[in-house]
Tab-separated table of C-alpha atoms in Angstrom:
chain	number	residue	atom	x	y	z
A	1	MET	CA	-37.781	42.494	-9.445
A	2	PHE	CA	-38.600	39.986	-12.145
A	3	PRO	CA	-39.727	41.698	-15.363
A	4	PRO	CA	-43.406	41.175	-16.220
A	5	ALA	CA	-43.598	37.513	-17.217
A	6	HIS	CA	-46.194	36.613	-19.813
A	7	THR	CA	-46.983	32.915	-19.972
A	8	ASP	CA	-48.117	31.376	-23.262
A	9	GLU	CA	-50.884	33.174	-25.126
A	10	ALA	CA	-53.403	30.397	-24.397
A	11	SER	CA	-53.249	31.054	-20.653
A	12	SER	CA	-52.477	34.821	-20.820
A	13	LEU	CA	-51.169	35.146	-17.278
A	14	VAL	CA	-49.187	38.241	-16.336
A	15	VAL	CA	-46.875	37.650	-13.353
A	16	ILE	CA	-44.889	40.319	-11.479
A	17	GLU	CA	-43.303	40.592	-8.044
A	18	THR	CA	-41.683	42.906	-5.527
A	19	SER	CA	-39.293	41.632	-2.874
A	20	ASN	CA	-40.096	41.725	0.846
A	21	ASN	CA	-37.509	41.967	3.616
A	22	ILE	CA	-37.183	39.485	6.480
A	23	TYR	CA	-36.478	41.543	9.603
A	24	ARG	CA	-36.937	38.721	12.119
A	25	HIS	CA	-33.824	36.665	11.430
A	26	SER	CA	-35.032	33.768	13.569
A	27	ALA	CA	-37.571	33.137	10.783
A	28	TYR	CA	-34.776	31.549	8.763
A	29	SER	CA	-34.787	28.594	11.152
A	30	ALA	CA	-37.702	27.315	9.049
A	31	LEU	CA	-35.464	26.835	6.002
A	32	THR	CA	-34.811	23.308	4.799
A	33	SER	CA	-32.601	21.767	2.139
A	34	GLN	CA	-35.648	19.824	0.951
A	35	SER	CA	-36.818	22.733	-1.175
A	36	VAL	CA	-36.523	24.252	-4.646
A	37	MET	CA	-35.113	27.695	-5.377
A	38	CYS	CA	-37.442	30.517	-6.378
A	39	PHE	CA	-36.237	30.863	-9.977
A	40	ALA	CA	-36.976	27.213	-10.731
A	41	ARG	CA	-40.420	27.253	-9.131
A	42	THR	CA	-41.233	30.435	-11.060
A	43	ALA	CA	-40.306	28.799	-14.365
A	44	VAL	CA	-42.366	25.701	-13.527
A	45	ALA	CA	-45.413	27.757	-12.508
A	46	ASN	CA	-45.162	29.886	-15.652
A	47	ALA	CA	-44.997	26.751	-17.794
A	48	LEU	CA	-47.726	24.668	-16.138
A	49	ALA	CA	-50.330	27.105	-14.791
A	50	VAL	CA	-53.428	27.884	-16.842
A	51	ASP	CA	-54.999	30.276	-14.333
A	52	ALA	CA	-54.035	32.432	-11.337
A	53	PRO	CA	-54.845	29.922	-8.549
A	54	GLY	CA	-53.000	27.272	-10.541
A	55	TRP	CA	-49.914	29.484	-10.679
A	56	ALA	CA	-50.035	29.861	-6.896
A	57	LYS	CA	-50.402	26.089	-6.493
A	58	TRP	CA	-47.427	25.196	-8.688
A	59	PHE	CA	-45.203	27.935	-7.273
A	60	SER	CA	-45.894	26.748	-3.707
A	61	VAL	CA	-44.593	23.211	-4.295
A	62	SER	CA	-41.299	22.692	-2.388
A	63	ARG	CA	-41.175	26.318	-1.249
A	64	SER	CA	-37.761	27.570	-0.141
A	65	GLY	CA	-38.218	30.884	1.699
A	66	THR	CA	-34.819	32.062	0.481
A	67	TYR	CA	-36.036	34.752	-1.944
A	68	ASN	CA	-39.179	36.217	-0.442
A	69	ASN	CA	-41.569	38.217	-2.564
A	70	GLN	CA	-45.083	39.433	-3.064
A	71	TRP	CA	-46.257	37.902	-6.340
A	72	MET	CA	-49.165	39.292	-8.350
A	73	VAL	CA	-50.831	37.104	-10.991
A	74	LEU	CA	-53.365	38.573	-13.430
A	75	ASP	CA	-55.412	36.322	-15.727
A	76	LEU	CA	-56.192	38.332	-18.854
A	77	ASN	CA	-58.444	35.550	-20.150
A	78	LYS	CA	-60.877	36.487	-17.374
A	79	PHE	CA	-60.621	40.230	-17.998
A	80	VAL	CA	-63.422	41.760	-20.080
A	81	LYS	CA	-63.213	45.494	-20.646
A	82	GLY	CA	-66.118	47.345	-19.052
A	83	GLN	CA	-67.228	44.400	-16.905
A	84	ALA	CA	-66.661	43.636	-13.229
A	85	LEU	CA	-63.712	41.366	-12.520
A	86	ALA	CA	-64.614	37.705	-12.169
A	87	ASN	CA	-63.326	35.618	-9.278
A	88	ASP	CA	-59.765	34.336	-9.788
A	89	THR	CA	-58.855	37.146	-12.172
A	90	PHE	CA	-56.190	38.483	-9.800
A	91	TRP	CA	-54.273	36.608	-7.106
A	92	VAL	CA	-51.627	37.861	-4.678
A	93	LEU	CA	-49.126	35.458	-3.099
A	94	GLU	CA	-46.522	36.167	-0.434
A	95	GLU	CA	-43.643	33.897	0.570
A	96	VAL	CA	-41.632	33.968	3.795
A	97	PRO	CA	-39.497	31.228	5.378
A	98	GLY	CA	-41.761	28.293	6.190
A	99	LEU	CA	-44.943	29.818	4.765
A	100	ILE	CA	-46.712	30.828	1.552
A	101	HIS	CA	-50.018	32.685	1.733
A	102	ALA	CA	-52.040	33.211	-1.454
A	103	GLU	CA	-55.531	34.624	-1.966
A	104	ASP	CA	-57.863	35.828	-4.678
A	105	GLN	CA	-57.752	39.638	-4.571
A	106	SER	CA	-60.053	40.271	-7.542
A	107	SER	CA	-62.687	41.985	-5.387
A	108	TRP	CA	-60.025	44.234	-3.843
A	109	LEU	CA	-58.789	45.234	-7.305
A	110	GLN	CA	-62.361	45.838	-8.468
A	111	GLU	CA	-63.117	48.071	-5.482
A	112	LYS	CA	-59.822	49.964	-5.184
A	113	ARG	CA	-59.099	50.088	-8.952
A	114	TYR	CA	-55.419	49.274	-8.429
A	115	TRP	CA	-53.080	47.109	-6.361
A	116	GLY	CA	-49.907	48.730	-5.088
A	117	SER	CA	-46.857	46.682	-4.139
A	118	TYR	CA	-44.250	48.455	-2.004
A	119	ASN	CA	-41.747	45.883	-0.656
A	120	VAL	CA	-44.021	45.669	2.398
A	121	ALA	CA	-45.835	42.431	3.269
A	122	PHE	CA	-49.651	42.552	3.094
A	123	TYR	CA	-51.026	39.410	4.767
A	124	PRO	CA	-51.013	39.265	8.600
A	125	GLU	CA	-49.431	35.792	8.613
A	126	THR	CA	-46.492	36.767	6.405
A	127	ARG	CA	-46.063	40.090	8.202
A	128	LYS	CA	-45.726	38.279	11.527
A	129	VAL	CA	-43.087	35.853	10.244
A	130	ALA	CA	-41.122	38.609	8.493
A	131	GLY	CA	-41.270	41.010	11.439
A	132	GLU	CA	-42.680	43.729	9.191
A	133	VAL	CA	-43.543	46.952	11.036
A	134	GLN	CA	-44.523	49.219	8.144
A	135	ASP	CA	-48.216	49.269	7.288
A	136	HIS	CA	-49.042	48.215	3.732
A	137	ALA	CA	-51.753	50.860	3.462
A	138	THR	CA	-49.881	53.833	4.934
A	139	CYS	CA	-46.194	53.335	4.082
A	140	MET	CA	-44.481	56.045	2.051
A	141	ARG	CA	-45.033	54.595	-1.408
A	142	ALA	CA	-48.599	53.563	-0.568
A	143	ARG	CA	-49.395	57.214	0.119
A	144	LEU	CA	-47.578	58.288	-3.037
A	145	PHE	CA	-49.450	55.798	-5.205
A	146	ALA	CA	-52.768	56.828	-3.647
A	147	SER	CA	-52.077	60.457	-4.559
A	148	LEU	CA	-50.832	59.710	-8.090
A	149	GLN	CA	-53.165	56.888	-9.137
A	150	PRO	CA	-56.186	59.096	-10.007
A	151	GLY	CA	-54.070	60.734	-12.722
A	152	ILE	CA	-53.369	57.460	-14.523
A	153	THR	CA	-55.492	57.505	-17.667
A	154	SER	CA	-53.143	55.986	-20.253
A	155	THR	CA	-50.051	53.853	-20.691
A	156	GLU	CA	-47.989	57.040	-20.853
A	157	SER	CA	-49.300	58.357	-17.542
A	158	MET	CA	-48.624	54.947	-15.959
A	159	GLN	CA	-45.050	55.179	-17.213
A	160	SER	CA	-44.727	58.583	-15.567
A	161	VAL	CA	-45.989	57.279	-12.224
A	162	MET	CA	-43.672	54.265	-12.239
A	163	ALA	CA	-40.710	56.588	-12.882
A	164	TRP	CA	-41.866	59.346	-10.501
A	165	ASN	CA	-39.234	61.174	-8.438
A	166	ASP	CA	-40.425	64.759	-8.101
A	167	TYR	CA	-39.655	64.842	-4.394
A	168	GLN	CA	-38.870	68.577	-4.421
A	169	ASN	CA	-42.543	69.307	-5.136
A	170	SER	CA	-44.105	66.597	-2.966
A	171	SER	CA	-45.851	66.934	0.383
A	172	ILE	CA	-45.306	63.194	0.996
A	173	ALA	CA	-41.777	62.305	-0.148
A	174	HIS	CA	-39.035	64.548	1.215
A	175	SER	CA	-35.927	62.972	-0.283
A	176	PRO	CA	-34.977	61.359	-3.617
A	177	SER	CA	-34.789	57.988	-1.873
A	178	GLU	CA	-38.452	58.170	-0.805
A	179	ALA	CA	-39.879	58.458	-4.327
A	180	ILE	CA	-41.651	55.804	-6.385
A	181	MET	CA	-38.376	55.320	-8.253
A	182	ALA	CA	-35.692	56.082	-5.688
A	183	ARG	CA	-32.461	57.885	-6.626
A	184	GLY	CA	-29.911	57.446	-3.829
A	185	ASP	CA	-27.305	59.209	-5.953
A	186	LEU	CA	-29.162	62.509	-5.571
A	187	GLY	CA	-29.058	62.523	-1.765
A	188	ILE	CA	-26.643	64.447	0.431
A	189	ALA	CA	-24.798	61.215	1.185
A	190	ALA	CA	-24.707	60.136	-2.444
A	191	ARG	CA	-24.890	56.378	-2.929
A	192	THR	CA	-25.357	54.116	-5.924
A	193	GLY	CA	-28.704	52.730	-4.802
A	194	GLY	CA	-32.288	52.965	-6.008
A	195	GLY	CA	-34.380	52.027	-9.009
A	196	ILE	CA	-32.391	50.886	-12.027
A	197	ASP	CA	-35.125	50.350	-14.632
A	198	SER	CA	-38.844	50.770	-15.314
A	199	LYS	CA	-41.276	48.277	-16.844
A	200	VAL	CA	-44.933	48.751	-17.826
A	201	ALA	CA	-47.400	46.471	-19.613
A	202	SER	CA	-51.072	46.842	-20.515
A	203	ALA	CA	-53.793	44.488	-21.673
A	204	SER	CA	-53.788	46.126	-25.101
A	205	ASN	CA	-49.984	45.870	-25.389
A	206	ILE	CA	-50.078	42.180	-24.534
A	207	ALA	CA	-52.968	41.510	-26.924
A	208	ALA	CA	-50.983	43.241	-29.666
A	209	GLY	CA	-48.071	40.811	-29.349
A	210	MET	CA	-47.157	40.295	-25.679
A	211	VAL	CA	-45.315	43.617	-25.602
A	212	THR	CA	-43.722	45.115	-22.476
A	213	LEU	CA	-42.470	48.704	-22.411
A	214	ALA	CA	-39.208	49.187	-20.532
A	215	ARG	CA	-36.468	51.731	-19.950
A	216	ALA	CA	-32.951	51.112	-18.622
A	217	GLY	CA	-31.403	53.189	-15.886
A	218	PRO	CA	-32.544	55.381	-12.989
A	219	THR	CA	-35.426	57.713	-13.798
A	220	ASN	CA	-34.655	60.836	-15.789
A	221	ASP	CA	-38.190	62.237	-15.987
A	222	ASP	CA	-38.170	64.616	-13.025
A	223	GLN	CA	-34.407	64.574	-12.402
A	224	PRO	CA	-31.214	64.759	-14.493
A	225	PRO	CA	-29.943	61.437	-15.879
A	226	PHE	CA	-27.625	59.370	-13.725
A	227	CYS	CA	-24.012	59.570	-14.972
A	228	TRP	CA	-20.760	57.929	-13.932
A	229	THR	CA	-19.201	61.386	-13.703
A	230	GLY	CA	-18.860	64.048	-11.013
A	231	ARG	CA	-19.280	62.431	-7.603
A	232	PHE	CA	-19.273	58.980	-9.213
A	233	GLU	CA	-16.389	59.372	-11.642
A	234	HIS	CA	-14.115	57.327	-9.385
A	235	SER	CA	-16.818	55.170	-7.797
A	236	SER	CA	-15.765	51.759	-6.494
A	237	THR	CA	-19.103	50.349	-7.670
A	238	PRO	CA	-18.363	48.044	-10.635
A	239	HIS	CA	-19.783	49.459	-13.873
A	240	VAL	CA	-17.696	48.002	-16.683
A	241	GLY	CA	-19.650	48.187	-19.936
A	242	HIS	CA	-22.096	50.826	-18.694
A	243	PRO	CA	-22.752	53.961	-20.722
A	244	VAL	CA	-21.395	57.146	-19.165
A	245	CYS	CA	-24.970	58.417	-18.727
A	246	PHE	CA	-28.283	56.558	-18.534
A	247	ASP	CA	-30.399	58.825	-20.710
A	248	PHE	CA	-32.666	56.368	-22.484
A	249	GLU	CA	-36.226	56.452	-23.832
A	250	TRP	CA	-38.894	53.813	-23.296
A	251	ALA	CA	-38.735	50.937	-25.783
A	252	PRO	CA	-40.990	47.946	-26.575
A	253	PHE	CA	-39.845	44.396	-25.838
A	254	LYS	CA	-41.528	41.120	-26.731
A	255	PRO	CA	-40.690	37.421	-26.324
A	256	SER	CA	-38.355	35.962	-28.912
A	257	THR	CA	-39.852	33.402	-31.262
A	258	GLY	CA	-36.511	31.610	-31.431
A	259	SER	CA	-36.465	31.854	-35.220
């Protein structure tokens, strides 16, 4: 996942994404060499867009379909605390081979109070191309977010939800790999897979200096820290330069001024 990308302060766009799988491999027949890779289109859209629909327009030019994501674009210039969201405040875009679908989802966000993104395609057109069978509204993490979202009342409680892995006390998730922040290392068949960092931003943080809060490593809120010891002491997974244990606190990050 790309970290939250804040465009220049004049436009105040916040851009995040989660990746979607392509299960129908025949979809890749739509790929063409006459395209531009995702990272380049992202940089161009971040640089040129002044609003959410503009970001979708620039990102869609010369689409590639080789790195397929659900993109969420929030325009903080249109956000006024205590007022209903204006049109074009929040857009959601999905890319699959041969297709990009983007729509204004401000009314959805106003009604539901949050938008969850679960590595599951949302739009019918992109779902069909990808061969997605999970339902965006009822998949595992959708149900987890629905149960946890009412408890989010602060930046700190949002941090807790994004790092949630209390599967032992959940009626929804029944393994450490089914949590909001998965921990494959805690399963019976231990594997080095799952969430490797957490990132949270808020309108007030961004207004105070475009600050993002982040923490490195698998979650250690509800579970012990991940360590390259015990079952993983002789792991074949490359980890040169890693600390022995990922036992870090949240820390603020902001764009460099270059000075």
